[in-house]
CSV table of C-alpha atoms in Angstrom, one decimal:
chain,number,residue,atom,x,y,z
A,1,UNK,CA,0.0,0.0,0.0
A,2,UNK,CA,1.5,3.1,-0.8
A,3,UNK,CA,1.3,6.5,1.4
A,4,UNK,CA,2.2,9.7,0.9
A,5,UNK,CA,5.7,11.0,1.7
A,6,UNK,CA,5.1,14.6,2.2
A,7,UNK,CA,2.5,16.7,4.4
A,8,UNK,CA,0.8,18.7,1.1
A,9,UNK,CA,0.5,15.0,-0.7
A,10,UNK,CA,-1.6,13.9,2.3
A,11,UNK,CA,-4.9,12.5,1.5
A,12,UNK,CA,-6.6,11.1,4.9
A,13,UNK,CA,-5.4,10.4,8.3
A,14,UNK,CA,-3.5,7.0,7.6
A,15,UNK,CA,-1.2,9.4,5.2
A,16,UNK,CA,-0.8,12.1,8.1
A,17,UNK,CA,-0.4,9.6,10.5
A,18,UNK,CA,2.3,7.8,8.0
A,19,UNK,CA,4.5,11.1,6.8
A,20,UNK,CA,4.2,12.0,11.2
A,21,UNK,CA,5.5,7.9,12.4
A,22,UNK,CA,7.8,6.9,9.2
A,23,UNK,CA,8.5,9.9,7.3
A,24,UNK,CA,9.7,12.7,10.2
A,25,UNK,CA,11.3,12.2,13.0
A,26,UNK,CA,8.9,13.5,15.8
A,27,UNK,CA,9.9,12.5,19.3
A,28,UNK,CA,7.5,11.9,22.3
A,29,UNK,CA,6.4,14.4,24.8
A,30,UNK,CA,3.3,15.5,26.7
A,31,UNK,CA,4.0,18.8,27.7
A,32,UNK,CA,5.0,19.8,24.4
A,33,UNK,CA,2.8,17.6,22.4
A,34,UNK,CA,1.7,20.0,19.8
A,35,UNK,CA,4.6,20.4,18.6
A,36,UNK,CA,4.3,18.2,15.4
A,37,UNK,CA,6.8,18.7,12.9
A,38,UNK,CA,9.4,17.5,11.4
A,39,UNK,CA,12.2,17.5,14.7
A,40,UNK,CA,9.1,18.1,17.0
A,41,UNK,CA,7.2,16.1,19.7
A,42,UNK,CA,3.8,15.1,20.5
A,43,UNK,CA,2.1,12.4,22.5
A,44,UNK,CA,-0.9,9.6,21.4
A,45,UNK,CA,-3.7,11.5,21.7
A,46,UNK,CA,-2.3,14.6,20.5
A,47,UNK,CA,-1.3,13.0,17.3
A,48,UNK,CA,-4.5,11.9,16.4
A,49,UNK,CA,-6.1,14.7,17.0
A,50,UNK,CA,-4.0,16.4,14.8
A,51,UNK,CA,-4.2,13.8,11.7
A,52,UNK,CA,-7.9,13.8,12.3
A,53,UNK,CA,-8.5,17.5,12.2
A,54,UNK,CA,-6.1,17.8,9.1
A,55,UNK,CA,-8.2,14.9,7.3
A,56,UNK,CA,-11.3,16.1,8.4
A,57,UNK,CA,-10.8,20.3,7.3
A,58,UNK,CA,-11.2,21.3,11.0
A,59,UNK,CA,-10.1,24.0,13.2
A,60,UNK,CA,-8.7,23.7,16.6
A,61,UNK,CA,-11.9,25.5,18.0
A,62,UNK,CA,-14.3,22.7,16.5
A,63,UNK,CA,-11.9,19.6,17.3
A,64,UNK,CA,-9.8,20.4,20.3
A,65,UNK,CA,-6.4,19.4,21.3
A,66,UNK,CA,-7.6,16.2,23.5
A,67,UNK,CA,-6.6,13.4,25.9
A,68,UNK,CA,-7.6,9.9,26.2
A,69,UNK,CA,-9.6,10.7,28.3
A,70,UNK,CA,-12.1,13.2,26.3
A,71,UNK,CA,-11.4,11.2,22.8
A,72,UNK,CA,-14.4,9.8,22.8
A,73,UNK,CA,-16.9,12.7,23.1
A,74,UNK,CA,-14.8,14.5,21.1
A,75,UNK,CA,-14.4,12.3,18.0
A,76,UNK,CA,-18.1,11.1,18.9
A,77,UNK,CA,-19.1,14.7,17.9
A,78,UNK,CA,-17.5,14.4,14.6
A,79,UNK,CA,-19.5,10.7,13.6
A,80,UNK,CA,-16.9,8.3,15.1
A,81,UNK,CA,-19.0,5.8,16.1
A,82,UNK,CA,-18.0,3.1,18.7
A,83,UNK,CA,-17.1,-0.7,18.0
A,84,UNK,CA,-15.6,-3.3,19.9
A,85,UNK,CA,-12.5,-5.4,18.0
A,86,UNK,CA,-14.7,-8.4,18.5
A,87,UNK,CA,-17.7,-6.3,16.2
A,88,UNK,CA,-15.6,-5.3,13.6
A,89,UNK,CA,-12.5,-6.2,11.3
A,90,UNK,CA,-10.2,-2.4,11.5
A,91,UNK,CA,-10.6,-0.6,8.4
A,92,UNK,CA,-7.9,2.0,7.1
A,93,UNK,CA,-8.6,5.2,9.0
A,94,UNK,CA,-9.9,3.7,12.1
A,95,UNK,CA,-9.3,5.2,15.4
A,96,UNK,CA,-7.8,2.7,17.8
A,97,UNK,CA,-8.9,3.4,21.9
A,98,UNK,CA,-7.7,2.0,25.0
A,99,UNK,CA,-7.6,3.4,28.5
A,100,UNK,CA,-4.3,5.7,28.5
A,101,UNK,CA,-3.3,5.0,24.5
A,102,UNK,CA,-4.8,5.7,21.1
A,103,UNK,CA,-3.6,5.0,17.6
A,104,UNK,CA,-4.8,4.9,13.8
A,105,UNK,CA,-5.3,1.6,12.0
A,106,UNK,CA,-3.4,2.5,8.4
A,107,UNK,CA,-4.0,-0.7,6.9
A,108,UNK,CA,-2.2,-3.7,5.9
A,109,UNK,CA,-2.6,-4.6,9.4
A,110,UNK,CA,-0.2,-2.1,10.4
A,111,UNK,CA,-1.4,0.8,13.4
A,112,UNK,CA,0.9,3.9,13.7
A,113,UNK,CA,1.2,5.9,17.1
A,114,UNK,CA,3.2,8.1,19.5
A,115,UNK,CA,4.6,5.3,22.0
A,116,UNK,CA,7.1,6.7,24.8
A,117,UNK,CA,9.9,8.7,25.3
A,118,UNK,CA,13.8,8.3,24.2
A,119,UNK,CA,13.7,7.0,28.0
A,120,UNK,CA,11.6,3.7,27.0
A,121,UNK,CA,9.3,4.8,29.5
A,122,UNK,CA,5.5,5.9,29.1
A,123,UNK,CA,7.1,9.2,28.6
A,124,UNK,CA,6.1,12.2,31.1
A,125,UNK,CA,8.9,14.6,29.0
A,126,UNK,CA,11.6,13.0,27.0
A,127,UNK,CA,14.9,15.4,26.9
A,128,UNK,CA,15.3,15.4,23.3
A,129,UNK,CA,13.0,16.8,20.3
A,130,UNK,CA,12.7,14.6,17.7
A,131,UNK,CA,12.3,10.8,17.4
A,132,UNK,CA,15.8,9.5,19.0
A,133,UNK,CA,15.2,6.0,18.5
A,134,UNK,CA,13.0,5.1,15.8
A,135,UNK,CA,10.5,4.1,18.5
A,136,UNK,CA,9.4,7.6,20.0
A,137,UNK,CA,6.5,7.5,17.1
A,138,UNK,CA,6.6,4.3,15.0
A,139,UNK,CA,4.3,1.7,12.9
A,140,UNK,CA,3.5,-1.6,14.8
A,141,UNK,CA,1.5,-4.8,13.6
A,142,UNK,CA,-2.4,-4.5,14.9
A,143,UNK,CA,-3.2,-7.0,17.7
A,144,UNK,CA,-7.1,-6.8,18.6
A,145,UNK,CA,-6.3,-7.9,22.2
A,146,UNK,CA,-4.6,-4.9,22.6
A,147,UNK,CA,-7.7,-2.7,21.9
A,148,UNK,CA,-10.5,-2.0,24.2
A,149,UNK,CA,-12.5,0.3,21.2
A,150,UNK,CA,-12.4,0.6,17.1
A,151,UNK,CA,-13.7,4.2,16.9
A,152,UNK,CA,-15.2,4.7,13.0
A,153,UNK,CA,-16.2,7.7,11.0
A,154,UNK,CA,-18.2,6.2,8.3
A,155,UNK,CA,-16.7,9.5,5.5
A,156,UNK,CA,-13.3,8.5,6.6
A,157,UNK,CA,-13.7,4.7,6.2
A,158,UNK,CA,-15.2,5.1,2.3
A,159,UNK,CA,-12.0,7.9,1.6
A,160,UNK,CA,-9.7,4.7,2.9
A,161,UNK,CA,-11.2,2.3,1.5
A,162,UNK,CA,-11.1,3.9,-2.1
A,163,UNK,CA,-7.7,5.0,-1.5
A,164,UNK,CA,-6.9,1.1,-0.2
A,165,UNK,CA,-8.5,-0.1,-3.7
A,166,UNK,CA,-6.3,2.1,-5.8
A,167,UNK,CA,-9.3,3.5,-6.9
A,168,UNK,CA,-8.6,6.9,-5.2
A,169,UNK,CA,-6.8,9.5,-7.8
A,170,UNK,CA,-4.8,6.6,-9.5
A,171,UNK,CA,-8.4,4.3,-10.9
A,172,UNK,CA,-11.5,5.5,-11.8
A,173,UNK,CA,-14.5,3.1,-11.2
A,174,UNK,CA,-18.8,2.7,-11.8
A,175,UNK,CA,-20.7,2.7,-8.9
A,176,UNK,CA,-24.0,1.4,-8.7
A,177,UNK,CA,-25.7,2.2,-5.0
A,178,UNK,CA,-28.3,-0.1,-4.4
A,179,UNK,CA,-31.3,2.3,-3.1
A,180,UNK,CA,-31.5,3.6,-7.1
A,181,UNK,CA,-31.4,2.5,-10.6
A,182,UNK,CA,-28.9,5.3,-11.4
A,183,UNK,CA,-25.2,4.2,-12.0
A,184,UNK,CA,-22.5,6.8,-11.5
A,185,UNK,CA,-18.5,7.6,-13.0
A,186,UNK,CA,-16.5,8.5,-10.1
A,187,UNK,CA,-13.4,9.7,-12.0
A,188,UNK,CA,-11.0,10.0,-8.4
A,189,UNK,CA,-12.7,13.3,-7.2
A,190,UNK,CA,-15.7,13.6,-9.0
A,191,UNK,CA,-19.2,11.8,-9.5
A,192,UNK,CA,-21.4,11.8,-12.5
A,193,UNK,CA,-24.1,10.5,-12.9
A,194,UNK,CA,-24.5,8.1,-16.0
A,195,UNK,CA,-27.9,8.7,-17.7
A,196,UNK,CA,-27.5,6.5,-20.8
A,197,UNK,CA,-26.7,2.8,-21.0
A,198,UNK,CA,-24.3,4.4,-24.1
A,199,UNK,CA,-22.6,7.0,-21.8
A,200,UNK,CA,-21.1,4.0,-20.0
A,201,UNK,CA,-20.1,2.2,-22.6
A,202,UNK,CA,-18.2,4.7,-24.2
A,203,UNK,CA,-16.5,5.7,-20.9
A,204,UNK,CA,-15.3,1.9,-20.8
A,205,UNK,CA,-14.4,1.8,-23.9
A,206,UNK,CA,-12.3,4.7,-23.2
A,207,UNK,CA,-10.4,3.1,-20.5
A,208,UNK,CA,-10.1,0.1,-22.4
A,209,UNK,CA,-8.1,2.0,-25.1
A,210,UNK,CA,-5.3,2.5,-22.0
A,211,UNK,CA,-5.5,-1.1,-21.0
A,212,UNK,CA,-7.6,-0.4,-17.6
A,213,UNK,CA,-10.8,-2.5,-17.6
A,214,UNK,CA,-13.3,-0.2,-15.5
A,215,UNK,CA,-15.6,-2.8,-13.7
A,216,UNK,CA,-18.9,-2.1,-11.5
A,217,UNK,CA,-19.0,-1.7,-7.7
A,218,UNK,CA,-22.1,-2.1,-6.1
A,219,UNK,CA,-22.3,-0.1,-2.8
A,220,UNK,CA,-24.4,0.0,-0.2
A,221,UNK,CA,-26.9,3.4,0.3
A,222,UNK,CA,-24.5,4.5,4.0
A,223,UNK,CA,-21.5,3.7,2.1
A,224,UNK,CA,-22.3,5.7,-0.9
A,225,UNK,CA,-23.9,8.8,1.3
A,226,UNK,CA,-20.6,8.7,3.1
A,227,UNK,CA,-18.8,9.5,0.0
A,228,UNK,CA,-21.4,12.3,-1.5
A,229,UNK,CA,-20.6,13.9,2.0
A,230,UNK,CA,-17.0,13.5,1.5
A,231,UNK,CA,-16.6,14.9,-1.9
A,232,UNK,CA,-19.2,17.4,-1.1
A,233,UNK,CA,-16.7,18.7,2.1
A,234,UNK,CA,-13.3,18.5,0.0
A,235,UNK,CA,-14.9,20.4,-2.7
């Protein structure tokens, strides 16, 4: 799965939370965990309030700077909803929520997080900015015993899952919701609706000529109301 490499590349909060864990080196801190930059220093719940508000288009005043222990009310207000890892399967851009730590799921079964300090403690205040080991902020295989709550916001989980399909940017594709007869050309940023059985056809053929074989998805009504939300947000 590729992700981006650079901030103004980012396209949801698996790519922020990517560029922050892999691509800088951001050490671990609580009092100065705003401080995210490249060299800087944050802490778990600070980072994912920060890749969430990027992702999402929000200001500090509507999603706050928050702990673990007001994550939930405040993603909550935002449509996280709440699933246990017994529920659910993790999806790319899922929250990840136990008492005292919090994470994204970034897919391929891989989480990314603000861990401890260069003092391989739960870090209070490490003494250095920046990530010192490779393990102040790092990506980790997802274990669900580890979890207590999958936290999901439904406009986030359609953006990753496109994204997770190629489809995002790089592959157009037909969708077909299931509440209505109408078929529609989503082109990576765009949806049009397809009013003629011809106006399809010539857009496959059209693909066709490059080599790309544009197939059907059929998508459920929440799933494709997530996305209309989405686009209509970004646009």
């Amino acid at each position: 799965m590729l992700y981006a490499t650079k901030l103004d590349e980012c396209r949801d909060p698996s790519d922020y939370m990517y560029v922050a864990c892999k691509v800088w080196s951001v050490g671990y801190s609580q009092p100065d965990r705003q401080d995210i930059y490249d060299g800087g220093e944050t802490d778990c719940s600070a980072l994912v309030s920060w890749a969430t508000r990027k992702a999402l288009g929000l200001t500090v005043q509507q999603l706050p700077w928050f702990s673990t222990y007001s994550e939930l009310a405040a993603l909550g207000a935002h449509g996280f909803k709440q699933y246990r890892p017994s529920q659910t399967e993790p999806m790319r851009n899922d929250v990840l929520w136990k008492q005292g730590h919090t994470a994204y799921y970034i897919g391929d079964g891989m989480i990314a997080q603000a861990s401890r300090d260069e003092n391989h403690s739960d870090g209070w205040n490490g003494s250095r900015p920046g990530d010192q080991d490779g393990w102040e902020t790092n990506l980790a295989p997802y274990r669900a015993d580890s979890w207590e709550l999958i936290l999901r916001n439904a406009d986030l989980a359609a953006l990753g899952q496109l994204i997770e399909n190629g489809q995002e940017a790089e592959m157009a594709l037909i969708i077909k919701p299931n509440h209505t007869t109408t078929h529609y050309y989503f082109d990576g940023h765009d949806l049009h609706a397809i009013g003629r059985q011809s106006e399809m056809d010539a857009i496959k053929k059209a693909y066709r000529t490059v080599g790309q074989e544009l197939k059907v998805s059929y998508w459920k009504k929440d799933e494709f109301t997530a996305l209309q939300t989405m686009l209509a947000r970004h646009s």
